């Protein structure tokens, strides 16, 4: 089955973007969907959040400069069906260097295409830097769907229009004609405040068909999990945040018709029995 590429973006930091990328990827993997998480943020928060050490030379910096391949950068994680392309600080230099290269907005798409074409993964999730710079624009150019992590506060609404305008620009320039707004994930929802509910209602008013029904609650455990290098499922499986990300994964699977590939037929006992 074809690989579906999602990019999770927001030009504002601290809105739950990386938390969503990591835990949505883990939840999809838990649903038996082979998933590749791509950390495109030089801060490498997704990398550390999933328990992988930052390693010099282990990121997409080299492949973006025609040095090595994306497949060579893939590393395993502690989670079944979930792989990672880590990030490192060198990616920060790519923001300036990419602008000087030919077809600079299409570099990431070209780098990821062999991985995508291999059908090794059902889903690729790209975690972007908290800015609409060259790496984020490359991510938009490489994706099928944009998922926006939007914090439940009014200031966050101002950046929503800017992201959508960039999507329109890419499509108008025929950089990625097929890119669409896959959905808006409302994060850091505080049920105790009217403000959170008002912001959700405002987004529903403007994007009624795009906002996900699942809202991600503000919980201390969700904030703590990355510092232990764990997903919320490994850190506190009973936490409301874990329940929410599982519900979000189900919505994503249903909305984009993501189905796990059928399991291969079981081999006969004669061929699988260990030697005595």
PDB file of C-alpha atoms in Angstrom:
ATOM      1  CA  UNK A   1       0.000   0.000   0.000  1.00  0.00           C
ATOM      2  CA  UNK A   2       1.156   3.544  -0.724  1.00  0.00           C
ATOM      3  CA  UNK A   3       3.000   5.498   1.939  1.00  0.00           C
ATOM      4  CA  UNK A   4       1.178   8.551   3.309  1.00  0.00           C
ATOM      5  CA  UNK A   5       3.315  11.485   4.437  1.00  0.00           C
ATOM      6  CA  UNK A   6       2.130  13.898   7.122  1.00  0.00           C
ATOM      7  CA  UNK A   7       3.961  16.993   8.223  1.00  0.00           C
ATOM      8  CA  UNK A   8       3.137  18.447  11.632  1.00  0.00           C
ATOM      9  CA  UNK A   9       3.838  22.147  11.718  1.00  0.00           C
ATOM     10  CA  UNK A  10       3.343  25.377  13.591  1.00  0.00           C
ATOM     11  CA  UNK A  11       5.633  28.391  13.475  1.00  0.00           C
ATOM     12  CA  UNK A  12       5.122  28.901  17.202  1.00  0.00           C
ATOM     13  CA  UNK A  13       7.050  26.847  19.736  1.00  0.00           C
ATOM     14  CA  UNK A  14       5.601  25.255  22.845  1.00  0.00           C
ATOM     15  CA  UNK A  15       2.240  24.346  21.308  1.00  0.00           C
ATOM     16  CA  UNK A  16       2.496  20.576  21.544  1.00  0.00           C
ATOM     17  CA  UNK A  17       3.773  20.040  18.006  1.00  0.00           C
ATOM     18  CA  UNK A  18       6.562  17.613  18.838  1.00  0.00           C
ATOM     19  CA  UNK A  19       4.472  15.944  21.550  1.00  0.00           C
ATOM     20  CA  UNK A  20       1.826  15.334  18.897  1.00  0.00           C
ATOM     21  CA  UNK A  21       4.318  14.092  16.305  1.00  0.00           C
ATOM     22  CA  UNK A  22       5.903  11.609  18.714  1.00  0.00           C
ATOM     23  CA  UNK A  23       2.752  10.282  20.341  1.00  0.00           C
ATOM     24  CA  UNK A  24       0.679  10.150  17.164  1.00  0.00           C
ATOM     25  CA  UNK A  25       3.495   8.212  15.487  1.00  0.00           C
ATOM     26  CA  UNK A  26       3.670   5.826  18.452  1.00  0.00           C
ATOM     27  CA  UNK A  27      -0.113   5.386  18.504  1.00  0.00           C
ATOM     28  CA  UNK A  28      -0.203   4.579  14.780  1.00  0.00           C
ATOM     29  CA  UNK A  29       2.632   2.095  15.255  1.00  0.00           C
ATOM     30  CA  UNK A  30       0.659   0.548  18.096  1.00  0.00           C
ATOM     31  CA  UNK A  31      -2.154   0.060  15.563  1.00  0.00           C
ATOM     32  CA  UNK A  32       0.241  -2.131  13.516  1.00  0.00           C
ATOM     33  CA  UNK A  33       0.967   0.577  10.953  1.00  0.00           C
ATOM     34  CA  UNK A  34       4.707   0.631  10.123  1.00  0.00           C
ATOM     35  CA  UNK A  35       5.578   4.253  10.861  1.00  0.00           C
ATOM     36  CA  UNK A  36       8.652   6.406  10.275  1.00  0.00           C
ATOM     37  CA  UNK A  37       9.086   9.536  12.385  1.00  0.00           C
ATOM     38  CA  UNK A  38      11.360  12.126  10.759  1.00  0.00           C
ATOM     39  CA  UNK A  39      12.873  14.689  13.117  1.00  0.00           C
ATOM     40  CA  UNK A  40      13.582  17.786  11.039  1.00  0.00           C
ATOM     41  CA  UNK A  41      14.084  20.144  13.981  1.00  0.00           C
ATOM     42  CA  UNK A  42      17.732  20.978  14.813  1.00  0.00           C
ATOM     43  CA  UNK A  43      16.759  20.984  18.493  1.00  0.00           C
ATOM     44  CA  UNK A  44      16.124  17.218  18.096  1.00  0.00           C
ATOM     45  CA  UNK A  45      13.315  17.172  20.633  1.00  0.00           C
ATOM     46  CA  UNK A  46      11.462  14.369  18.856  1.00  0.00           C
ATOM     47  CA  UNK A  47      14.667  12.333  18.831  1.00  0.00           C
ATOM     48  CA  UNK A  48      15.251  12.656  22.566  1.00  0.00           C
ATOM     49  CA  UNK A  49      11.531  12.306  23.341  1.00  0.00           C
ATOM     50  CA  UNK A  50      11.530   8.839  21.859  1.00  0.00           C
ATOM     51  CA  UNK A  51      14.639   7.766  23.737  1.00  0.00           C
ATOM     52  CA  UNK A  52      17.240   7.991  20.964  1.00  0.00           C
ATOM     53  CA  UNK A  53      20.595   9.676  21.552  1.00  0.00           C
ATOM     54  CA  UNK A  54      21.629  12.497  19.246  1.00  0.00           C
ATOM     55  CA  UNK A  55      24.541  11.318  17.117  1.00  0.00           C
ATOM     56  CA  UNK A  56      26.773  13.455  14.913  1.00  0.00           C
ATOM     57  CA  UNK A  57      26.171  12.653  11.271  1.00  0.00           C
ATOM     58  CA  UNK A  58      22.883  10.882  11.975  1.00  0.00           C
ATOM     59  CA  UNK A  59      20.235  13.167  10.468  1.00  0.00           C
ATOM     60  CA  UNK A  60      18.998  14.337   7.084  1.00  0.00           C
ATOM     61  CA  UNK A  61      21.669  17.048   6.913  1.00  0.00           C
ATOM     62  CA  UNK A  62      23.974  14.870   4.810  1.00  0.00           C
ATOM     63  CA  UNK A  63      21.316  13.509   2.431  1.00  0.00           C
ATOM     64  CA  UNK A  64      19.991  17.031   1.860  1.00  0.00           C
ATOM     65  CA  UNK A  65      23.490  17.839   0.606  1.00  0.00           C
ATOM     66  CA  UNK A  66      23.775  14.692  -1.533  1.00  0.00           C
ATOM     67  CA  UNK A  67      25.871  12.934   1.098  1.00  0.00           C
ATOM     68  CA  UNK A  68      24.371   9.553   1.985  1.00  0.00           C
ATOM     69  CA  UNK A  69      20.734   8.516   1.814  1.00  0.00           C
ATOM     70  CA  UNK A  70      17.711   8.849   4.038  1.00  0.00           C
ATOM     71  CA  UNK A  71      17.525   5.053   4.360  1.00  0.00           C
ATOM     72  CA  UNK A  72      21.019   5.039   5.897  1.00  0.00           C
ATOM     73  CA  UNK A  73      19.829   7.446   8.591  1.00  0.00           C
ATOM     74  CA  UNK A  74      16.905   5.325   9.768  1.00  0.00           C
ATOM     75  CA  UNK A  75      17.295   3.887  13.240  1.00  0.00           C
ATOM     76  CA  UNK A  76      15.100   1.593  15.282  1.00  0.00           C
ATOM     77  CA  UNK A  77      13.318   2.592  18.479  1.00  0.00           C
ATOM     78  CA  UNK A  78      12.087   0.769  21.557  1.00  0.00           C
ATOM     79  CA  UNK A  79       8.638   0.629  19.984  1.00  0.00           C
ATOM     80  CA  UNK A  80       7.435  -2.037  17.585  1.00  0.00           C
ATOM     81  CA  UNK A  81       6.575  -0.749  14.093  1.00  0.00           C
ATOM     82  CA  UNK A  82       8.166   2.641  14.817  1.00  0.00           C
ATOM     83  CA  UNK A  83      11.422   3.828  13.228  1.00  0.00           C
ATOM     84  CA  UNK A  84      13.132   7.215  13.406  1.00  0.00           C
ATOM     85  CA  UNK A  85      15.328   9.473  11.335  1.00  0.00           C
ATOM     86  CA  UNK A  86      17.006  11.511  14.104  1.00  0.00           C
ATOM     87  CA  UNK A  87      17.979  15.160  14.073  1.00  0.00           C
ATOM     88  CA  UNK A  88      21.180  16.925  15.071  1.00  0.00           C
ATOM     89  CA  UNK A  89      22.315  20.511  15.476  1.00  0.00           C
ATOM     90  CA  UNK A  90      23.873  20.585  11.989  1.00  0.00           C
ATOM     91  CA  UNK A  91      20.361  20.825  10.552  1.00  0.00           C
ATOM     92  CA  UNK A  92      20.313  24.458  11.684  1.00  0.00           C
ATOM     93  CA  UNK A  93      22.866  25.253   8.971  1.00  0.00           C
ATOM     94  CA  UNK A  94      20.585  23.691   6.365  1.00  0.00           C
ATOM     95  CA  UNK A  95      18.138  26.570   6.798  1.00  0.00           C
ATOM     96  CA  UNK A  96      20.587  28.919   5.064  1.00  0.00           C
ATOM     97  CA  UNK A  97      22.342  26.406   2.829  1.00  0.00           C
ATOM     98  CA  UNK A  98      19.200  25.016   1.218  1.00  0.00           C
ATOM     99  CA  UNK A  99      18.252  28.443  -0.089  1.00  0.00           C
ATOM    100  CA  UNK A 100      21.420  28.411  -2.200  1.00  0.00           C
ATOM    101  CA  UNK A 101      20.770  25.019  -3.791  1.00  0.00           C
ATOM    102  CA  UNK A 102      18.918  24.158  -6.964  1.00  0.00           C
ATOM    103  CA  UNK A 103      15.244  23.256  -6.504  1.00  0.00           C
ATOM    104  CA  UNK A 104      15.684  24.210  -2.872  1.00  0.00           C
ATOM    105  CA  UNK A 105      12.051  23.600  -1.903  1.00  0.00           C
ATOM    106  CA  UNK A 106      12.094  20.075  -3.321  1.00  0.00           C
ATOM    107  CA  UNK A 107      15.231  18.760  -1.639  1.00  0.00           C
ATOM    108  CA  UNK A 108      13.454  16.896   1.142  1.00  0.00           C
ATOM    109  CA  UNK A 109      10.910  15.357  -1.217  1.00  0.00           C
ATOM    110  CA  UNK A 110      13.714  13.946  -3.337  1.00  0.00           C
ATOM    111  CA  UNK A 111      15.582  12.646  -0.295  1.00  0.00           C
ATOM    112  CA  UNK A 112      12.529  10.858   1.101  1.00  0.00           C
ATOM    113  CA  UNK A 113      11.218   9.514  -2.206  1.00  0.00           C
ATOM    114  CA  UNK A 114      13.248   6.248  -2.191  1.00  0.00           C
ATOM    115  CA  UNK A 115      12.030   5.491   1.339  1.00  0.00           C
ATOM    116  CA  UNK A 116       8.494   6.319   0.347  1.00  0.00           C
ATOM    117  CA  UNK A 117       8.682   4.221  -2.818  1.00  0.00           C
ATOM    118  CA  UNK A 118      10.024   1.213  -0.924  1.00  0.00           C
ATOM    119  CA  UNK A 119       6.613   0.726   0.748  1.00  0.00           C
ATOM    120  CA  UNK A 120       8.493  -0.169   3.920  1.00  0.00           C
ATOM    121  CA  UNK A 121       6.322   2.269   5.866  1.00  0.00           C
ATOM    122  CA  UNK A 122       2.613   2.943   5.752  1.00  0.00           C
ATOM    123  CA  UNK A 123       3.028   6.340   7.372  1.00  0.00           C
ATOM    124  CA  UNK A 124       5.796   8.943   7.496  1.00  0.00           C
ATOM    125  CA  UNK A 125       5.387  11.747  10.041  1.00  0.00           C
ATOM    126  CA  UNK A 126       7.675  14.782   9.792  1.00  0.00           C
ATOM    127  CA  UNK A 127       8.215  16.966  12.852  1.00  0.00           C
ATOM    128  CA  UNK A 128       9.160  20.488  11.729  1.00  0.00           C
ATOM    129  CA  UNK A 129      11.095  23.257  13.459  1.00  0.00           C
ATOM    130  CA  UNK A 130       8.939  25.869  15.236  1.00  0.00           C
ATOM    131  CA  UNK A 131       9.307  28.340  12.352  1.00  0.00           C
ATOM    132  CA  UNK A 132       8.168  28.561   8.751  1.00  0.00           C
ATOM    133  CA  UNK A 133      11.712  28.523   7.399  1.00  0.00           C
ATOM    134  CA  UNK A 134      13.386  26.498   4.696  1.00  0.00           C
ATOM    135  CA  UNK A 135      13.137  23.136   6.480  1.00  0.00           C
ATOM    136  CA  UNK A 136       9.439  23.578   7.236  1.00  0.00           C
ATOM    137  CA  UNK A 137       8.699  24.663   3.671  1.00  0.00           C
ATOM    138  CA  UNK A 138      10.568  21.589   2.391  1.00  0.00           C
ATOM    139  CA  UNK A 139       8.440  19.485   4.696  1.00  0.00           C
ATOM    140  CA  UNK A 140       5.253  20.978   3.264  1.00  0.00           C
ATOM    141  CA  UNK A 141       6.530  20.325  -0.245  1.00  0.00           C
ATOM    142  CA  UNK A 142       7.167  16.655   0.616  1.00  0.00           C
ATOM    143  CA  UNK A 143       3.882  15.878   2.365  1.00  0.00           C
ATOM    144  CA  UNK A 144       0.465  14.645   1.347  1.00  0.00           C
ATOM    145  CA  UNK A 145      -1.229  16.233   4.344  1.00  0.00           C
ATOM    146  CA  UNK A 146      -0.482  19.031   6.779  1.00  0.00           C
ATOM    147  CA  UNK A 147      -1.517  18.532  10.390  1.00  0.00           C
ATOM    148  CA  UNK A 148      -1.451  21.686  12.495  1.00  0.00           C
ATOM    149  CA  UNK A 149      -0.957  21.413  16.253  1.00  0.00           C
ATOM    150  CA  UNK A 150      -2.788  24.419  17.670  1.00  0.00           C
ATOM    151  CA  UNK A 151      -2.633  25.408  21.310  1.00  0.00           C
ATOM    152  CA  UNK A 152      -5.949  26.356  22.898  1.00  0.00           C
ATOM    153  CA  UNK A 153      -5.209  30.063  23.261  1.00  0.00           C
ATOM    154  CA  UNK A 154      -6.152  33.068  21.141  1.00  0.00           C
ATOM    155  CA  UNK A 155      -2.591  34.033  20.225  1.00  0.00           C
ATOM    156  CA  UNK A 156      -2.240  30.680  18.494  1.00  0.00           C
ATOM    157  CA  UNK A 157      -5.064  31.575  16.096  1.00  0.00           C
ATOM    158  CA  UNK A 158      -2.999  34.386  14.569  1.00  0.00           C
ATOM    159  CA  UNK A 159      -0.433  31.932  13.222  1.00  0.00           C
ATOM    160  CA  UNK A 160      -3.038  29.631  11.699  1.00  0.00           C
ATOM    161  CA  UNK A 161      -3.727  31.942   8.774  1.00  0.00           C
ATOM    162  CA  UNK A 162      -0.010  32.317   8.054  1.00  0.00           C
ATOM    163  CA  UNK A 163       0.478  28.557   7.740  1.00  0.00           C
ATOM    164  CA  UNK A 164      -2.541  28.230   5.449  1.00  0.00           C
ATOM    165  CA  UNK A 165      -1.270  31.058   3.244  1.00  0.00           C
ATOM    166  CA  UNK A 166       2.023  29.199   2.828  1.00  0.00           C
ATOM    167  CA  UNK A 167       0.112  26.092   1.757  1.00  0.00           C
ATOM    168  CA  UNK A 168      -1.710  28.182  -0.840  1.00  0.00           C
ATOM    169  CA  UNK A 169       1.584  29.635  -2.105  1.00  0.00           C
ATOM    170  CA  UNK A 170       3.123  26.193  -2.570  1.00  0.00           C
ATOM    171  CA  UNK A 171       0.090  25.026  -4.494  1.00  0.00           C
ATOM    172  CA  UNK A 172      -0.076  28.186  -6.611  1.00  0.00           C
ATOM    173  CA  UNK A 173       3.591  27.741  -7.533  1.00  0.00           C
ATOM    174  CA  UNK A 174       2.921  24.060  -8.355  1.00  0.00           C
ATOM    175  CA  UNK A 175       5.515  22.999  -5.780  1.00  0.00           C
ATOM    176  CA  UNK A 176       3.033  20.568  -4.240  1.00  0.00           C
ATOM    177  CA  UNK A 177      -0.334  20.591  -5.981  1.00  0.00           C
ATOM    178  CA  UNK A 178      -1.670  17.748  -3.844  1.00  0.00           C
ATOM    179  CA  UNK A 179      -0.899  19.156  -0.409  1.00  0.00           C
ATOM    180  CA  UNK A 180      -3.979  19.671   1.721  1.00  0.00           C
ATOM    181  CA  UNK A 181      -4.811  20.706   5.236  1.00  0.00           C
ATOM    182  CA  UNK A 182      -5.365  17.295   6.732  1.00  0.00           C
ATOM    183  CA  UNK A 183      -6.600  18.630  10.026  1.00  0.00           C
ATOM    184  CA  UNK A 184      -6.106  20.805  13.079  1.00  0.00           C
ATOM    185  CA  UNK A 185      -5.225  19.128  16.383  1.00  0.00           C
ATOM    186  CA  UNK A 186      -6.227  21.237  19.376  1.00  0.00           C
ATOM    187  CA  UNK A 187      -3.604  20.797  22.103  1.00  0.00           C
ATOM    188  CA  UNK A 188      -3.142  21.814  25.741  1.00  0.00           C
ATOM    189  CA  UNK A 189      -6.901  21.890  26.279  1.00  0.00           C
ATOM    190  CA  UNK A 190      -7.820  22.902  29.831  1.00  0.00           C
ATOM    191  CA  UNK A 191     -11.394  21.891  30.578  1.00  0.00           C
ATOM    192  CA  UNK A 192     -11.420  24.177  33.615  1.00  0.00           C
ATOM    193  CA  UNK A 193     -11.243  27.341  31.512  1.00  0.00           C
ATOM    194  CA  UNK A 194     -13.747  28.976  29.205  1.00  0.00           C
ATOM    195  CA  UNK A 195     -10.847  30.161  27.034  1.00  0.00           C
ATOM    196  CA  UNK A 196      -9.956  26.657  25.819  1.00  0.00           C
ATOM    197  CA  UNK A 197     -13.550  25.974  24.833  1.00  0.00           C
ATOM    198  CA  UNK A 198     -13.862  29.349  23.116  1.00  0.00           C
ATOM    199  CA  UNK A 199     -10.728  28.783  21.025  1.00  0.00           C
ATOM    200  CA  UNK A 200     -11.931  25.329  19.945  1.00  0.00           C
ATOM    201  CA  UNK A 201     -15.307  26.823  18.991  1.00  0.00           C
ATOM    202  CA  UNK A 202     -13.584  29.576  16.996  1.00  0.00           C
ATOM    203  CA  UNK A 203     -11.544  27.077  14.974  1.00  0.00           C
ATOM    204  CA  UNK A 204     -14.661  24.967  14.398  1.00  0.00           C
ATOM    205  CA  UNK A 205     -16.420  28.045  13.048  1.00  0.00           C
ATOM    206  CA  UNK A 206     -13.715  28.721  10.432  1.00  0.00           C
ATOM    207  CA  UNK A 207     -12.596  25.156   9.674  1.00  0.00           C
ATOM    208  CA  UNK A 208     -15.580  22.967  10.540  1.00  0.00           C
ATOM    209  CA  UNK A 209     -14.482  20.007   8.428  1.00  0.00           C
ATOM    210  CA  UNK A 210     -10.821  20.114   9.417  1.00  0.00           C
ATOM    211  CA  UNK A 211     -10.690  20.193  13.200  1.00  0.00           C
ATOM    212  CA  UNK A 212     -10.276  16.774  14.805  1.00  0.00           C
ATOM    213  CA  UNK A 213     -12.914  15.771  17.336  1.00  0.00           C
ATOM    214  CA  UNK A 214     -10.200  14.615  19.713  1.00  0.00           C
ATOM    215  CA  UNK A 215      -8.651  17.390  21.793  1.00  0.00           C
ATOM    216  CA  UNK A 216      -5.378  16.822  23.614  1.00  0.00           C
ATOM    217  CA  UNK A 217      -5.623  17.752  27.302  1.00  0.00           C
ATOM    218  CA  UNK A 218      -3.043  19.734  29.217  1.00  0.00           C
ATOM    219  CA  UNK A 219      -1.496  17.237  31.615  1.00  0.00           C
ATOM    220  CA  UNK A 220       1.691  17.255  33.649  1.00  0.00           C
ATOM    221  CA  UNK A 221       2.501  13.692  32.609  1.00  0.00           C
ATOM    222  CA  UNK A 222       2.472  14.623  28.908  1.00  0.00           C
ATOM    223  CA  UNK A 223       4.977  17.360  29.689  1.00  0.00           C
ATOM    224  CA  UNK A 224       7.158  15.065  31.793  1.00  0.00           C
ATOM    225  CA  UNK A 225       7.357  12.093  29.411  1.00  0.00           C
ATOM    226  CA  UNK A 226       9.914  13.602  26.963  1.00  0.00           C
ATOM    227  CA  UNK A 227      12.412  14.260  29.758  1.00  0.00           C
ATOM    228  CA  UNK A 228      12.443  10.501  30.396  1.00  0.00           C
ATOM    229  CA  UNK A 229      12.830   9.706  26.679  1.00  0.00           C
ATOM    230  CA  UNK A 230       9.441   8.023  26.567  1.00  0.00           C
ATOM    231  CA  UNK A 231       6.130   8.348  24.777  1.00  0.00           C
ATOM    232  CA  UNK A 232       3.121   8.959  26.975  1.00  0.00           C
ATOM    233  CA  UNK A 233       2.151   5.298  26.478  1.00  0.00           C
ATOM    234  CA  UNK A 234       5.421   4.064  27.953  1.00  0.00           C
ATOM    235  CA  UNK A 235       5.509   6.722  30.664  1.00  0.00           C
ATOM    236  CA  UNK A 236       1.907   6.665  31.914  1.00  0.00           C
ATOM    237  CA  UNK A 237      -0.374   4.488  29.823  1.00  0.00           C
ATOM    238  CA  UNK A 238      -3.433   5.333  31.949  1.00  0.00           C
ATOM    239  CA  UNK A 239      -2.999   9.087  31.551  1.00  0.00           C
ATOM    240  CA  UNK A 240      -5.775  11.014  29.760  1.00  0.00           C
ATOM    241  CA  UNK A 241      -3.122  12.158  27.283  1.00  0.00           C
ATOM    242  CA  UNK A 242      -2.482   8.546  26.256  1.00  0.00           C
ATOM    243  CA  UNK A 243      -6.207   7.994  25.765  1.00  0.00           C
ATOM    244  CA  UNK A 244      -6.454  11.167  23.682  1.00  0.00           C
ATOM    245  CA  UNK A 245      -3.580  10.289  21.365  1.00  0.00           C
ATOM    246  CA  UNK A 246      -5.013   6.819  20.786  1.00  0.00           C
ATOM    247  CA  UNK A 247      -8.336   8.442  19.874  1.00  0.00           C
ATOM    248  CA  UNK A 248      -6.539  10.872  17.570  1.00  0.00           C
ATOM    249  CA  UNK A 249      -4.741   7.980  15.862  1.00  0.00           C
ATOM    250  CA  UNK A 250      -8.088   6.290  15.230  1.00  0.00           C
ATOM    251  CA  UNK A 251      -9.445   9.510  13.714  1.00  0.00           C
ATOM    252  CA  UNK A 252      -6.380   9.832  11.476  1.00  0.00           C
ATOM    253  CA  UNK A 253      -6.697   6.211  10.342  1.00  0.00           C
ATOM    254  CA  UNK A 254     -10.378   6.669   9.513  1.00  0.00           C
ATOM    255  CA  UNK A 255     -10.026  10.102   7.893  1.00  0.00           C
ATOM    256  CA  UNK A 256      -7.175   9.102   5.599  1.00  0.00           C
ATOM    257  CA  UNK A 257      -8.155   5.477   5.100  1.00  0.00           C
ATOM    258  CA  UNK A 258      -4.940   4.136   6.556  1.00  0.00           C
ATOM    259  CA  UNK A 259      -5.022   0.392   6.811  1.00  0.00           C
ATOM    260  CA  UNK A 260      -2.304  -1.937   7.947  1.00  0.00           C
ATOM    261  CA  UNK A 261      -0.991  -4.278   5.281  1.00  0.00           C
ATOM    262  CA  UNK A 262      -2.304  -7.827   5.687  1.00  0.00           C
ATOM    263  CA  UNK A 263      -0.031 -10.014   7.787  1.00  0.00           C
ATOM    264  CA  UNK A 264       2.051 -12.481   5.770  1.00  0.00           C
ATOM    265  CA  UNK A 265       0.818 -16.061   5.765  1.00  0.00           C
ATOM    266  CA  UNK A 266       2.264 -18.079   8.624  1.00  0.00           C
ATOM    267  CA  UNK A 267       5.131 -20.310   7.639  1.00  0.00           C
ATOM    268  CA  UNK A 268       4.757 -24.040   8.176  1.00  0.00           C
ATOM    269  CA  UNK A 269       6.001 -25.560  11.418  1.00  0.00           C
ATOM    270  CA  UNK A 270       8.550 -27.537   9.485  1.00  0.00           C
ATOM    271  CA  UNK A 271      10.260 -24.373   8.246  1.00  0.00           C
ATOM    272  CA  UNK A 272      10.059 -22.388  11.443  1.00  0.00           C
ATOM    273  CA  UNK A 273      10.808 -24.924  14.142  1.00  0.00           C
ATOM    274  CA  UNK A 274      14.215 -24.284  15.761  1.00  0.00           C
ATOM    275  CA  UNK A 275      16.853 -26.895  15.387  1.00  0.00           C
ATOM    276  CA  UNK A 276      17.102 -29.235  18.361  1.00  0.00           C
TER     277      UNK A 276
END
